[in-house]
Coordinates of C-alpha atoms in Angstrom, one line a residue:
Chain Q
M375 CA 18.3 -82.7 -37.2
T376 CA 14.8 -82.1 -38.5
P377 CA 11.5 -82.8 -36.7
P378 CA 8.9 -84.5 -39.0
D379 CA 6.5 -82.1 -40.6
N380 CA 3.4 -83.8 -39.0
L381 CA 5.0 -83.3 -35.6
K382 CA 5.4 -79.6 -36.2
T383 CA 1.8 -79.3 -37.5
L384 CA 0.4 -81.2 -34.5
I385 CA 2.3 -79.0 -32.0
L386 CA 1.6 -75.7 -33.7
E387 CA -2.2 -76.4 -34.1
A388 CA -2.8 -77.9 -30.7
Q389 CA -4.1 -75.5 -28.0
R390 CA -4.0 -78.0 -25.1
L391 CA -1.1 -80.3 -24.7
L392 CA -0.1 -82.9 -22.2
L393 CA 3.7 -83.4 -21.8
I394 CA 5.0 -86.5 -20.1
C395 CA 8.5 -87.5 -19.1
H396 CA 9.8 -90.8 -17.7
V397 CA 9.9 -92.5 -14.3
T398 CA 12.8 -91.6 -11.9
P399 CA 13.3 -88.5 -14.0
D400 CA 16.8 -87.2 -14.6
G401 CA 17.9 -83.7 -15.8
D402 CA 17.2 -84.4 -19.4
A403 CA 13.7 -85.6 -18.6
I404 CA 12.8 -82.7 -16.4
G405 CA 14.7 -80.2 -18.4
S406 CA 13.0 -81.2 -21.6
L407 CA 9.6 -81.3 -20.0
L408 CA 9.9 -77.8 -18.5
G409 CA 11.8 -76.3 -21.3
L410 CA 9.4 -77.3 -24.0
G411 CA 6.5 -76.8 -21.6
W412 CA 7.4 -73.2 -20.9
S413 CA 8.0 -72.4 -24.5
L414 CA 4.6 -73.7 -25.5
R415 CA 3.0 -71.8 -22.7
K416 CA 4.7 -68.6 -23.7
A417 CA 3.3 -69.2 -27.1
G418 CA -0.2 -69.0 -25.5
K419 CA -0.9 -72.7 -25.2
Q420 CA -2.3 -74.6 -22.2
V421 CA 0.3 -77.2 -21.1
T422 CA 0.1 -79.9 -18.4
L423 CA 3.4 -81.3 -17.2
A424 CA 3.3 -84.9 -16.0
C425 CA 5.8 -87.3 -14.5
P426 CA 5.1 -90.5 -12.6
D427 CA 7.8 -89.7 -10.0
T428 CA 8.9 -86.7 -8.0
T429 CA 11.5 -84.3 -9.3
P430 CA 15.0 -84.9 -7.7
T431 CA 16.1 -82.3 -5.2
E432 CA 18.9 -80.9 -7.3
L433 CA 16.5 -80.1 -10.2
Q434 CA 13.9 -78.4 -8.0
F435 CA 15.6 -75.0 -8.8
L436 CA 14.1 -75.2 -12.3
P437 CA 11.1 -72.9 -12.8
G438 CA 7.9 -74.9 -12.7
A439 CA 9.5 -78.0 -11.1
D440 CA 7.1 -77.8 -8.2
E441 CA 4.0 -78.2 -10.4
I442 CA 5.1 -81.5 -12.1
G443 CA 3.0 -84.4 -10.8
P444 CA 1.6 -87.7 -11.7
A445 CA -0.8 -87.5 -14.7
R446 CA -4.5 -86.9 -13.8
P447 CA -7.3 -88.4 -16.0
E448 CA -8.7 -84.9 -16.6
A449 CA -5.4 -83.8 -18.1
L450 CA -5.6 -86.6 -20.6
A451 CA -9.3 -85.9 -21.3
Q452 CA -8.6 -82.3 -22.0
A453 CA -5.5 -82.7 -24.1
E454 CA -5.6 -82.5 -27.9
V455 CA -2.1 -83.9 -28.2
I456 CA 0.2 -85.9 -25.9
V457 CA 4.0 -85.3 -26.1
I458 CA 6.2 -88.0 -24.5
L459 CA 9.8 -86.9 -23.8
D460 CA 13.0 -88.9 -23.4
S461 CA 11.1 -92.2 -23.0
S462 CA 11.9 -95.3 -25.1
D463 CA 8.7 -97.2 -24.4
R464 CA 5.3 -97.0 -22.5
E465 CA 6.8 -98.7 -19.4
R466 CA 9.2 -95.7 -19.1
I467 CA 6.1 -93.5 -18.4
A468 CA 4.8 -96.2 -16.1
N469 CA 1.8 -96.9 -18.4
Q470 CA 0.2 -93.9 -16.7
Y471 CA -3.1 -94.0 -18.5
A472 CA -5.5 -96.8 -19.5
E473 CA -4.5 -97.8 -23.0
A474 CA -7.8 -97.0 -24.8
P475 CA -8.3 -93.3 -24.0
F476 CA -4.5 -92.8 -24.2
L477 CA -4.3 -94.2 -27.7
A478 CA -7.4 -92.2 -28.8
K479 CA -5.2 -89.0 -28.8
P480 CA -2.3 -88.3 -31.1
V481 CA 0.9 -89.3 -29.3
I482 CA 4.2 -87.6 -30.2
V483 CA 7.4 -89.2 -29.0
I484 CA 10.5 -87.1 -28.8
D485 CA 13.6 -89.1 -27.7
H486 CA 17.3 -89.7 -28.4
H487 CA 17.5 -93.2 -27.1
V488 CA 18.6 -95.7 -29.8
T489 CA 16.5 -98.4 -28.0
N490 CA 13.2 -96.4 -28.6
V491 CA 10.4 -98.8 -29.7
L492 CA 8.6 -96.0 -31.7
F493 CA 5.4 -96.4 -29.7
G494 CA 3.9 -93.0 -30.7
D495 CA 1.8 -92.0 -33.6
V496 CA 4.5 -89.6 -34.6
N497 CA 8.0 -90.6 -33.5
W498 CA 11.0 -88.2 -33.7
V499 CA 13.9 -90.3 -32.5
E500 CA 17.5 -88.9 -33.0
P501 CA 20.1 -91.3 -31.5
T502 CA 22.8 -88.9 -32.5
A503 CA 21.4 -86.1 -30.3
A504 CA 23.2 -85.9 -27.0
A505 CA 20.0 -85.1 -25.1
T506 CA 16.3 -84.8 -25.7
A507 CA 16.6 -81.2 -24.5
Q508 CA 18.9 -80.6 -27.5
M509 CA 16.1 -81.9 -29.7
C510 CA 13.5 -79.6 -27.9
A511 CA 15.9 -76.6 -28.4
E512 CA 16.0 -77.4 -32.1
L513 CA 12.3 -77.9 -32.3
I514 CA 11.7 -74.5 -30.6
R515 CA 14.2 -72.9 -33.0
Q516 CA 12.6 -74.4 -36.1
L517 CA 9.1 -73.5 -35.0
G518 CA 10.0 -70.0 -33.9
L519 CA 8.6 -70.7 -30.4
P520 CA 9.6 -68.4 -27.5
L521 CA 13.1 -68.9 -26.1
D522 CA 13.7 -66.8 -23.0
E523 CA 15.9 -67.3 -19.9
E524 CA 13.5 -69.7 -18.2
V525 CA 13.1 -71.9 -21.3
A526 CA 16.9 -71.8 -21.9
L527 CA 17.8 -72.7 -18.3
C528 CA 15.6 -75.8 -18.4
L529 CA 16.9 -77.0 -21.7
L530 CA 20.6 -76.2 -20.8
T531 CA 20.1 -78.3 -17.7
G532 CA 19.0 -81.2 -19.8
I533 CA 22.0 -81.0 -22.1
V534 CA 24.5 -80.5 -19.3
T535 CA 23.2 -83.4 -17.2
D536 CA 22.9 -85.9 -20.1
T537 CA 26.4 -85.0 -21.4
R538 CA 27.9 -84.8 -17.9
C539 CA 28.8 -81.2 -18.8
F540 CA 29.8 -82.0 -22.4
R541 CA 32.0 -84.9 -21.4
T542 CA 30.2 -87.8 -23.2
S543 CA 31.5 -88.9 -26.5
N544 CA 28.3 -87.8 -28.3
T545 CA 29.0 -84.1 -27.5
T546 CA 29.3 -82.8 -31.1
A547 CA 29.8 -79.2 -32.3
E548 CA 26.0 -79.1 -32.7
V549 CA 25.6 -79.8 -29.0
L550 CA 28.0 -77.0 -28.0
A551 CA 26.4 -74.6 -30.5
A552 CA 22.9 -75.4 -29.0
A553 CA 24.3 -74.8 -25.5
T554 CA 25.9 -71.5 -26.7
R555 CA 22.5 -70.3 -28.0
L556 CA 20.8 -71.2 -24.7
I557 CA 23.5 -69.3 -22.8
E558 CA 23.1 -66.4 -25.1
A559 CA 19.3 -66.5 -24.4
G560 CA 20.1 -65.9 -20.8
A561 CA 20.7 -69.3 -19.1
S562 CA 23.7 -69.4 -16.7
L563 CA 25.9 -72.4 -17.3
A564 CA 27.6 -71.8 -13.9
D565 CA 24.2 -71.9 -12.2
V566 CA 23.3 -75.1 -13.8
T567 CA 26.6 -76.9 -13.1
E568 CA 26.6 -75.6 -9.5
R569 CA 23.1 -76.8 -8.9
V570 CA 23.3 -80.2 -10.5
F571 CA 26.9 -81.2 -9.8
R572 CA 27.6 -79.5 -6.5
D573 CA 25.8 -82.2 -4.6
N574 CA 28.5 -83.9 -2.5
S575 CA 28.1 -84.4 1.2
L576 CA 30.1 -86.0 4.0
A577 CA 27.8 -89.0 3.7
R578 CA 28.5 -89.3 0.0
I579 CA 32.3 -88.9 0.5
C580 CA 32.2 -91.7 3.1
L581 CA 30.3 -93.9 0.7
W582 CA 32.7 -93.2 -2.2
A583 CA 35.7 -94.0 0.1
R584 CA 34.2 -97.4 0.8
A585 CA 33.0 -98.1 -2.7
L586 CA 36.4 -97.2 -4.2
G587 CA 38.1 -99.2 -1.5
G588 CA 36.3 -102.3 -2.9
V589 CA 37.0 -101.8 -6.6
Q590 CA 38.0 -104.9 -8.6
M591 CA 39.2 -105.2 -12.1
K592 CA 39.5 -108.3 -14.3
D593 CA 39.7 -108.9 -18.1
R594 CA 39.0 -105.2 -19.0
V595 CA 36.0 -104.9 -16.7
I596 CA 36.1 -102.8 -13.5
W597 CA 33.4 -103.0 -10.9
T598 CA 32.4 -102.3 -7.4
E599 CA 29.4 -102.9 -5.1
V600 CA 27.4 -100.8 -2.7
S601 CA 25.6 -102.8 0.0
R602 CA 22.8 -101.7 2.3
E603 CA 25.3 -101.9 5.1
M604 CA 27.6 -99.5 3.4
L605 CA 24.8 -97.0 2.8
K606 CA 23.7 -97.3 6.4
A607 CA 27.2 -96.9 7.9
C608 CA 27.7 -93.7 5.9
G609 CA 24.2 -92.3 6.3
A610 CA 24.0 -92.3 2.5
G611 CA 21.3 -93.0 0.0
T612 CA 21.3 -94.8 -3.3
R613 CA 21.4 -91.4 -5.0
D614 CA 24.9 -91.0 -3.5
T615 CA 26.2 -93.6 -5.9
T616 CA 25.5 -91.3 -8.8
G617 CA 28.8 -90.7 -10.6
L618 CA 30.6 -93.8 -9.4
A619 CA 30.2 -95.6 -12.7
N620 CA 31.5 -92.6 -14.6
F621 CA 34.4 -92.4 -12.2
L622 CA 35.4 -96.0 -12.8
D623 CA 34.7 -95.6 -16.5
A624 CA 37.7 -93.2 -16.6
T625 CA 40.1 -96.0 -15.7
R626 CA 42.8 -96.8 -18.3
D627 CA 42.9 -100.3 -19.8
T628 CA 39.2 -101.1 -19.2
D629 CA 36.4 -101.5 -21.6
V630 CA 33.4 -101.6 -19.2
S631 CA 32.7 -100.3 -15.7
I632 CA 29.9 -101.6 -13.5
V633 CA 28.5 -100.4 -10.2
L634 CA 26.0 -102.6 -8.4
V635 CA 23.8 -101.1 -5.7
E636 CA 21.6 -103.1 -3.3
K637 CA 18.1 -101.6 -3.2
N638 CA 15.0 -103.2 -1.6
G639 CA 15.9 -106.8 -2.3
K640 CA 16.9 -105.9 -5.8
V641 CA 20.2 -104.8 -7.3
E642 CA 20.5 -101.7 -9.5
A643 CA 23.3 -101.8 -12.0
S644 CA 24.9 -98.9 -13.8
M645 CA 27.1 -99.8 -16.7
R646 CA 29.5 -97.7 -18.8
A647 CA 31.5 -98.7 -21.9
Q648 CA 34.3 -97.2 -23.9
R649 CA 33.8 -96.0 -27.4
G650 CA 33.7 -99.0 -29.7
V651 CA 32.0 -101.2 -27.1
D652 CA 28.2 -101.5 -26.8
I653 CA 26.8 -102.7 -23.5
S654 CA 23.2 -101.7 -24.2
G655 CA 22.5 -105.3 -25.2
V656 CA 23.8 -106.7 -21.9
A657 CA 21.6 -104.3 -20.0
F658 CA 18.6 -105.1 -22.2
G659 CA 19.2 -108.8 -21.7
L660 CA 19.1 -108.3 -18.0
G661 CA 15.8 -106.4 -18.1
G662 CA 17.1 -102.8 -18.6
G663 CA 18.2 -100.7 -21.5
G664 CA 20.1 -97.5 -22.4
H665 CA 22.8 -96.3 -24.8
P666 CA 25.8 -98.2 -26.2
Q667 CA 28.1 -96.3 -23.8
A668 CA 25.8 -96.0 -20.8
A669 CA 23.1 -98.4 -19.8
G670 CA 21.6 -100.1 -16.7
F671 CA 19.1 -102.4 -15.2
T672 CA 17.4 -103.3 -11.9
R673 CA 17.0 -107.0 -11.1
Q674 CA 15.9 -109.2 -8.3
G675 CA 18.7 -111.0 -6.5
T676 CA 21.6 -110.6 -4.2
L677 CA 24.7 -108.6 -5.0
A678 CA 26.7 -111.9 -5.5
E679 CA 24.0 -113.3 -7.9
I680 CA 23.7 -110.2 -10.0
R681 CA 27.5 -109.7 -10.0
E682 CA 27.9 -113.2 -11.4
Q683 CA 25.2 -112.6 -14.1
V684 CA 26.4 -109.2 -15.2
L685 CA 30.0 -110.1 -15.3
S686 CA 29.4 -113.3 -17.4
A687 CA 27.1 -111.4 -19.8
T688 CA 29.6 -108.6 -20.1
W689 CA 32.6 -110.8 -20.8
A690 CA 30.5 -112.7 -23.3
A691 CA 29.6 -109.4 -25.0
L692 CA 33.2 -108.3 -25.1
R693 CA 34.2 -111.6 -26.7
E694 CA 31.4 -111.2 -29.3
Q695 CA 32.5 -107.7 -30.0
G696 CA 36.1 -108.9 -30.5
R697 CA 37.5 -107.1 -27.4
A698 CA 38.6 -110.2 -25.5
Chain E
M390 CA 38.4 -59.8 -26.3
T391 CA 40.8 -57.9 -28.5
P392 CA 44.6 -58.4 -28.7
P393 CA 46.5 -55.1 -28.6
D394 CA 47.5 -53.7 -32.0
N395 CA 51.2 -53.8 -31.3
L396 CA 51.0 -57.4 -30.3
K397 CA 49.4 -58.2 -33.6
T398 CA 52.0 -56.3 -35.5
L399 CA 54.9 -57.9 -33.7
I400 CA 53.6 -61.4 -34.4
L401 CA 52.7 -60.8 -38.0
E402 CA 56.1 -59.2 -38.8
A403 CA 58.3 -61.6 -36.9
Q404 CA 59.8 -64.5 -38.9
R405 CA 61.5 -66.3 -36.0
L406 CA 59.6 -66.6 -32.7
L407 CA 60.4 -68.3 -29.4
L408 CA 57.3 -69.5 -27.6
I409 CA 57.5 -70.4 -23.9
C410 CA 55.1 -71.8 -21.4
H411 CA 55.3 -72.3 -17.7
V412 CA 56.9 -74.9 -15.4
T413 CA 54.9 -78.1 -14.5
P414 CA 52.9 -77.4 -17.6
D415 CA 49.2 -78.2 -17.7
G416 CA 46.9 -78.7 -20.7
D417 CA 46.4 -75.0 -21.2
A418 CA 50.2 -74.3 -21.2
I419 CA 51.0 -77.1 -23.6
G420 CA 47.8 -76.6 -25.7
S421 CA 48.5 -72.9 -26.1
L422 CA 52.1 -73.4 -26.9
L423 CA 51.5 -76.1 -29.5
G424 CA 48.3 -74.5 -30.9
L425 CA 49.8 -71.1 -31.5
G426 CA 53.1 -72.6 -32.5
W427 CA 51.6 -74.8 -35.2
S428 CA 49.4 -72.0 -36.5
L429 CA 52.5 -69.7 -36.8
R430 CA 54.5 -72.4 -38.5
K431 CA 51.7 -73.1 -41.0
A432 CA 51.8 -69.4 -41.7
G433 CA 55.5 -70.0 -42.8
K434 CA 57.2 -68.8 -39.6
Q435 CA 60.1 -70.5 -37.7
V436 CA 58.9 -71.3 -34.2
T437 CA 60.8 -72.8 -31.3
L438 CA 58.7 -74.3 -28.5
A439 CA 60.1 -74.2 -25.0
C440 CA 59.0 -75.3 -21.6
P441 CA 61.2 -75.7 -18.5
D442 CA 59.6 -79.1 -17.6
T443 CA 58.6 -82.2 -19.5
T444 CA 55.1 -82.6 -21.0
P445 CA 52.8 -84.7 -18.8
T446 CA 52.0 -88.2 -20.2
E447 CA 48.3 -87.5 -20.9
L448 CA 49.3 -84.5 -23.1
Q449 CA 51.9 -86.4 -25.2
F450 CA 49.2 -87.3 -27.8
L451 CA 49.3 -83.7 -29.0
P452 CA 51.1 -83.2 -32.2
G453 CA 54.6 -81.7 -31.5
A454 CA 54.5 -82.5 -27.8
D455 CA 57.8 -84.5 -28.2
E456 CA 59.8 -81.6 -29.4
I457 CA 59.0 -79.3 -26.5
G458 CA 62.1 -78.9 -24.4
P459 CA 64.0 -76.6 -22.1
A460 CA 64.9 -73.3 -23.8
R461 CA 68.3 -73.3 -25.5
P462 CA 70.5 -70.1 -25.7
E463 CA 70.6 -70.4 -29.5
A464 CA 66.8 -70.2 -29.7
L465 CA 66.9 -67.0 -27.7
A466 CA 69.7 -65.6 -29.9
Q467 CA 67.8 -66.3 -33.1
A468 CA 64.4 -65.2 -32.0
E469 CA 63.0 -61.8 -33.1
V470 CA 60.1 -62.0 -30.7
I471 CA 59.5 -64.0 -27.5
V472 CA 55.9 -65.0 -26.7
I473 CA 55.2 -66.2 -23.1
L474 CA 52.0 -68.1 -22.6
D475 CA 49.8 -68.7 -19.6
S476 CA 52.5 -67.4 -17.2
S477 CA 51.9 -64.7 -14.6
D478 CA 55.5 -63.8 -13.9
R479 CA 59.1 -64.7 -14.9
E480 CA 59.4 -67.3 -12.0
R481 CA 56.7 -69.3 -13.8
I482 CA 59.0 -69.7 -16.7
A483 CA 61.8 -70.6 -14.3
N484 CA 63.8 -67.5 -15.3
Q485 CA 65.0 -69.6 -18.1
Y486 CA 67.3 -67.0 -19.6
A487 CA 69.8 -64.6 -18.3
E488 CA 67.9 -61.4 -17.8
A489 CA 70.0 -59.0 -20.1
P490 CA 69.7 -60.9 -23.4
F491 CA 66.2 -61.9 -22.6
L492 CA 65.1 -58.4 -22.1
A493 CA 66.9 -57.2 -25.2
K494 CA 64.1 -58.9 -27.3
P495 CA 60.5 -57.8 -27.4
V496 CA 58.6 -60.0 -25.0
I497 CA 54.9 -60.6 -25.5
V498 CA 52.9 -62.0 -22.6
I499 CA 49.5 -63.7 -23.3
D500 CA 47.8 -64.9 -20.2
H501 CA 44.4 -65.1 -18.4
H502 CA 45.6 -65.1 -14.8
V503 CA 44.4 -62.1 -12.8
T504 CA 47.6 -62.3 -10.8
N505 CA 49.7 -61.5 -13.9
V506 CA 52.4 -58.9 -13.0
L507 CA 52.6 -57.6 -16.6
F508 CA 56.3 -58.4 -17.0
G509 CA 56.4 -58.3 -20.8
D510 CA 56.9 -55.4 -23.2
V511 CA 53.4 -56.1 -24.6
N512 CA 51.0 -57.7 -22.2
W513 CA 47.7 -59.1 -23.2
V514 CA 46.0 -60.3 -20.1
E515 CA 42.3 -61.2 -20.1
P516 CA 41.2 -62.5 -16.7
T517 CA 37.7 -63.2 -18.1
A518 CA 39.1 -65.7 -20.6
A519 CA 38.7 -69.2 -19.3
A520 CA 42.0 -70.3 -20.8
T521 CA 45.0 -68.9 -22.5
A522 CA 44.2 -71.3 -25.4
Q523 CA 40.9 -69.4 -25.8
M524 CA 42.9 -66.2 -26.2
C525 CA 45.2 -67.9 -28.7
A526 CA 42.2 -69.1 -30.7
E527 CA 40.9 -65.6 -30.8
L528 CA 44.3 -64.2 -31.8
I529 CA 44.5 -66.7 -34.7
R530 CA 41.0 -65.8 -35.8
Q531 CA 41.6 -62.1 -35.7
L532 CA 45.0 -62.4 -37.5
G533 CA 43.6 -64.8 -40.1
L534 CA 46.3 -67.3 -39.2
P535 CA 45.9 -71.0 -40.2
L536 CA 43.4 -73.1 -38.1
D537 CA 43.5 -76.7 -39.1
E538 CA 42.8 -79.9 -37.2
E539 CA 46.2 -80.0 -35.5
V540 CA 46.0 -76.4 -34.3
A541 CA 42.4 -76.9 -33.2
L542 CA 43.1 -80.1 -31.3
C543 CA 45.9 -78.4 -29.2
L544 CA 43.8 -75.3 -28.5
L545 CA 40.7 -77.4 -27.6
T546 CA 42.8 -79.4 -25.2
G547 CA 43.8 -76.1 -23.5
I548 CA 40.2 -75.0 -23.1
V549 CA 38.9 -78.4 -22.0
T550 CA 41.6 -78.9 -19.3
D551 CA 41.4 -75.4 -17.9
T552 CA 37.6 -75.4 -17.7
R553 CA 37.5 -79.1 -16.5
C554 CA 35.4 -79.7 -19.6
F555 CA 33.3 -76.5 -19.4
R556 CA 32.5 -77.0 -15.8
T557 CA 34.3 -73.9 -14.2
S558 CA 32.2 -70.9 -13.5
N559 CA 34.1 -68.8 -16.1
T560 CA 32.8 -70.9 -18.9
T561 CA 30.9 -68.2 -20.9
A562 CA 29.0 -68.4 -24.2
E563 CA 32.3 -67.1 -25.8
V564 CA 34.2 -70.2 -24.4
L565 CA 31.6 -72.6 -25.9
A566 CA 31.5 -70.7 -29.1
A567 CA 35.3 -70.9 -29.4
A568 CA 35.2 -74.6 -28.6
T569 CA 32.5 -75.1 -31.3
R570 CA 34.7 -73.4 -33.9
L571 CA 37.7 -75.6 -32.9
I572 CA 35.5 -78.8 -33.3
E573 CA 34.2 -77.5 -36.6
A574 CA 37.8 -77.0 -37.6
G575 CA 38.4 -80.8 -37.1
A576 CA 39.3 -81.3 -33.4
S577 CA 37.6 -84.2 -31.7
L578 CA 36.2 -83.3 -28.3
A579 CA 35.7 -87.0 -27.5
D580 CA 39.4 -87.6 -28.2
V581 CA 40.5 -84.8 -26.0
T582 CA 38.3 -85.8 -23.0
E583 CA 39.2 -89.4 -23.4
R584 CA 43.0 -88.6 -23.5
V585 CA 43.0 -86.1 -20.7
F586 CA 40.4 -87.3 -18.3
R587 CA 40.5 -91.1 -18.8
D588 CA 43.5 -91.4 -16.6
N589 CA 42.4 -93.4 -13.6
S590 CA 44.2 -96.5 -12.5
L591 CA 43.8 -99.0 -9.6
A592 CA 46.6 -97.1 -7.8
R593 CA 44.7 -93.9 -8.1
I594 CA 41.4 -95.4 -7.0
C595 CA 43.2 -96.9 -4.0
L596 CA 44.6 -93.4 -3.2
W597 CA 41.2 -91.7 -3.6
A598 CA 39.6 -94.3 -1.3
R599 CA 42.1 -93.4 1.4
A600 CA 42.1 -89.7 0.8
L601 CA 38.3 -89.5 0.9
G602 CA 38.3 -91.7 4.0
G603 CA 40.2 -89.0 5.7
V604 CA 38.2 -86.0 4.7
Q605 CA 37.4 -83.4 7.4
M606 CA 35.0 -80.4 7.3
K607 CA 34.8 -77.5 9.7
D608 CA 33.4 -73.9 9.4
R609 CA 32.7 -74.2 5.7
V610 CA 36.1 -75.5 4.8
I611 CA 36.6 -79.1 3.7
W612 CA 40.0 -80.7 3.4
T613 CA 42.0 -83.9 3.2
E614 CA 45.7 -84.9 3.3
V615 CA 47.8 -87.3 1.2
S616 CA 50.9 -88.5 3.0
R617 CA 53.9 -90.2 1.5
E618 CA 52.9 -93.4 3.2
M619 CA 49.5 -93.3 1.5
L620 CA 51.1 -92.8 -1.9
K621 CA 53.5 -95.6 -1.2
A622 CA 50.8 -98.0 0.0
C623 CA 48.8 -97.5 -3.1
G624 CA 51.7 -97.4 -5.5
A625 CA 50.4 -94.0 -6.6
G626 CA 52.2 -90.7 -7.5
T627 CA 51.4 -87.1 -6.6
R628 CA 49.7 -86.8 -10.0
D629 CA 47.1 -89.2 -8.8
T630 CA 45.8 -86.5 -6.4
T631 CA 44.7 -84.4 -9.5
G632 CA 40.9 -83.9 -9.3
L633 CA 40.6 -84.5 -5.5
A634 CA 40.3 -80.7 -4.8
N635 CA 37.6 -80.4 -7.4
F636 CA 35.8 -83.4 -6.0
L637 CA 35.8 -81.9 -2.5
D638 CA 34.8 -78.5 -4.0
A639 CA 31.5 -80.1 -5.1
T640 CA 30.4 -80.5 -1.5
R641 CA 27.3 -78.7 -0.3
D642 CA 27.6 -76.1 2.5
T643 CA 31.3 -75.5 2.0
D644 CA 33.1 -72.3 0.8
V645 CA 36.7 -73.7 0.3
S646 CA 38.2 -77.1 -0.3
I647 CA 41.9 -77.9 0.3
V648 CA 44.0 -80.9 -0.6
L649 CA 47.5 -81.2 1.0
V650 CA 50.0 -83.5 -0.6
E651 CA 53.3 -84.4 1.0
K652 CA 56.1 -84.1 -1.6
N653 CA 59.9 -84.2 -0.9
G654 CA 59.8 -82.5 2.5
K655 CA 57.4 -79.9 1.2
V656 CA 53.6 -79.8 1.0
E657 CA 51.7 -79.0 -2.1
A658 CA 48.3 -77.4 -1.5
S659 CA 45.4 -77.2 -4.1
M660 CA 42.6 -74.9 -3.1
R661 CA 39.2 -74.3 -4.6
A662 CA 36.6 -71.7 -3.7
Q663 CA 33.0 -71.2 -4.4
R664 CA 31.8 -68.3 -6.5
G665 CA 31.8 -65.2 -4.3
V666 CA 34.9 -66.3 -2.4
D667 CA 38.5 -65.5 -3.4
I668 CA 41.3 -67.7 -2.1
S669 CA 43.9 -66.4 -4.5
G670 CA 45.1 -64.1 -1.7
V671 CA 45.5 -67.0 0.7
A672 CA 47.6 -68.9 -1.8
F673 CA 49.6 -65.8 -2.7
G674 CA 50.3 -65.2 1.0
L675 CA 51.7 -68.7 1.4
G676 CA 54.0 -68.4 -1.6
G677 CA 51.7 -69.4 -4.4
G678 CA 49.1 -67.9 -6.6
G679 CA 46.2 -68.6 -9.0
H680 CA 42.6 -67.6 -9.6
P681 CA 40.0 -66.5 -7.1
Q682 CA 38.3 -69.9 -7.4
A683 CA 41.4 -72.1 -8.0
A684 CA 44.8 -71.5 -6.4
G685 CA 47.6 -73.3 -4.8
F686 CA 51.1 -73.2 -3.3
T687 CA 54.0 -75.4 -2.4
R688 CA 55.6 -74.8 1.0
Q689 CA 58.3 -76.2 3.3
G690 CA 56.9 -78.0 6.3
T691 CA 55.1 -81.1 7.6
L692 CA 51.5 -81.8 6.7
A693 CA 50.4 -80.8 10.2
E694 CA 52.3 -77.5 10.0
I695 CA 50.9 -76.5 6.6
R696 CA 47.4 -77.7 7.5
E697 CA 47.5 -75.3 10.5
Q698 CA 48.8 -72.4 8.4
V699 CA 46.4 -72.8 5.5
L700 CA 43.3 -73.4 7.6
S701 CA 44.0 -70.3 9.8
A702 CA 44.6 -68.2 6.7
T703 CA 41.5 -69.5 5.0
W704 CA 39.2 -68.9 7.9
A705 CA 40.7 -65.4 8.3
A706 CA 40.0 -64.8 4.6
L707 CA 36.5 -66.1 4.9
R708 CA 35.9 -63.7 7.9
E709 CA 37.3 -60.8 5.9
Q710 CA 35.1 -61.7 3.0
G711 CA 32.1 -61.8 5.2
R712 CA 31.5 -65.5 4.8
A713 CA 32.0 -66.5 8.5

C-alpha cells in the first residue's frame, strides 16, 4: 500500500491544510480526520478539521472531537491543500464549498471505498484497505510524521469501527499489524472498544427485542423493519438500530441481510452480504452506495414500498450473481 | 511470556504425548488442543487428543476435530507426558483418569485462567494471556516447532473465540501480534470469524427477541432469564443463548450483566463485569469460576431461586468493591 509520490510531496510541502470528512461521520471518518490532523499539527503544520455534521456522542472522547465543525470559507481561503477523507464523491462532503474556489486548490482524496469516483486532483484509493484510518497510519509511517498516543488512539478508533473490531472479511494481516503498531504507540484497544461498542441502553434493548421479533427470511434474504412507532414505544432513536444489520448478517443459510428504518418520511436501508455476494450495486441503484459486503441507501417512500423495491432488486442481483 | 524451562524440556524430549482439554470445550480449548497437537505431530511426535465432551458444531471445521474423543486408558498408558490445556483444575477435565496412574506421569498444565489451582507437575499459567492458544503459539515459536496453515488456523480460532474477535479488555498488542503471525502463516481470519460467529438461526433470533424483551436492570446490574418454555417456543437450544451476556454487558451505566438459563432442573449462569469489577469470586462462591470480567456457574434450583442468589451475591460484591 503506497501513497502516490505527488500526494506525499503536496502534504509535506503544505503549511496550511484543510481536512474534510464525510456527512453523518462514522468512526473511520472522524478517526482519520483527527488522527491525520493531529499528526500534521505535531509536525508543525496548521490544520483545520471540517465535517458537515456533528460528531456522534460515542466518538466525542477522541482528542479534538469538539473542534470539528462545518467548513468555514476562511478555512478554504487560507488552505494551501485540501485533504478529503473516507469520501467517495463530493456529495459525501455535502458540496461544502462553492465549486470554483474549491477547485482552485489542490484536492487530495484518501479513501478505501471501491465506489470512489476519483474526484480529487490526486486520488489515493485503496479498496483493499479495511479503513481510511489504516491508510492514514501507513501515510504517517511512510512520511515519518509524528505518531504518539493521541494520533494512535484516533486512527485505532477508525480501524476498530470500520472492521467491527477486526470482524469484517477485509481484516488482513496488514490491518492487524497496523493496529498492533498503534497500540504499541500508546493507544488502548480496550478504551476504544469500550467507548465505541459499549453503547447499549434499555431503550435500545427494547427496540432490538421488537426488531428481532419481526425478522423474516425468504430465498436467502433476511430482513426486518423498524417503524417510527417502534422507536417511539421504546424511547429509542434511529442510532439504536446500529448493529442490527450485522446481527442478521450472522445468520446461517442467508446471503443478504437488510434492515429498513423509517426516518422523516424516508426509509434508511442498511444491507450486508456474505463473501462472494456484492450488494453495492443494489444500494447504488436505489440511490446509495458502499462496499460489496456492506452498503446502504436512504429513499423516499413507506416501509412497505421500500421493502418491495429492495427485496426485488436484491433477489434479482442474487440471480444475476448465480446465487439463486 | 516465557514457558518454564522444564516444560520446554519435557515437551521436546517426549515422543508420545497425551493432550487433554476441558469439558464443554470452547474454541480456545479445542483450538489449543488441535493447534499444539498438530505442531507436535508435524515435529514427528505421537499425539493423542482427548476431551471429555464432543466438539461443538461450529468448531468441527478445524482439521482433526473429528478425532478428538474421551480419553482411553491405553492413551494414558502409552503417554510419556500429559499436557492439560485451558483447564484450571482436575474437575475441568472431568477427572478422566484414575488418580494413581494419572499422577504417575509428568503432568504439564498450560492455562491462562487466574483461578488455576496449579495441579500439574509443571504449571505454566499466564493470567495476562488472552487465550491458552496464544500461549501455545508462543510455545511453538520459542521451541521452533512447525507452524503451518493447519496449526495456525486452530490457534487463531482459540484466540478469536476467547477474545470475541479481539474485543475483550485483555487484548494486548501481543495478542494482535500473535494473531498477525498466525494469519501470515496461512490462517484465514475471515474463515474463522465466519465459522465461529456466523451461527445465528431464526430459532436463535426468536429466542433473543424474547430474552431481550425480558431484560431488567437495577443498581448497576442488568439481567435476563431464559426458561425451558422460551427455548421450546422458539425451537432453540441452550447454545442459542451464547452471546446474550456479552450483549447485555455492552449496556451503559451497568457494572455486571447476568444471563440465567434453565437447563435440566439446574440453572446455568453467565456473568460479565466491567473493567475494575471482579465477578470471578461471585461465580466461585456459587460453585463455578472464571475470569474477573467473565465467569459463570451451574447450580441446582429454579430460575427464581438462582436469580435471588446471584443478584444478592453480586450486589454484595459490588458493595465490597466500592461500586455501590
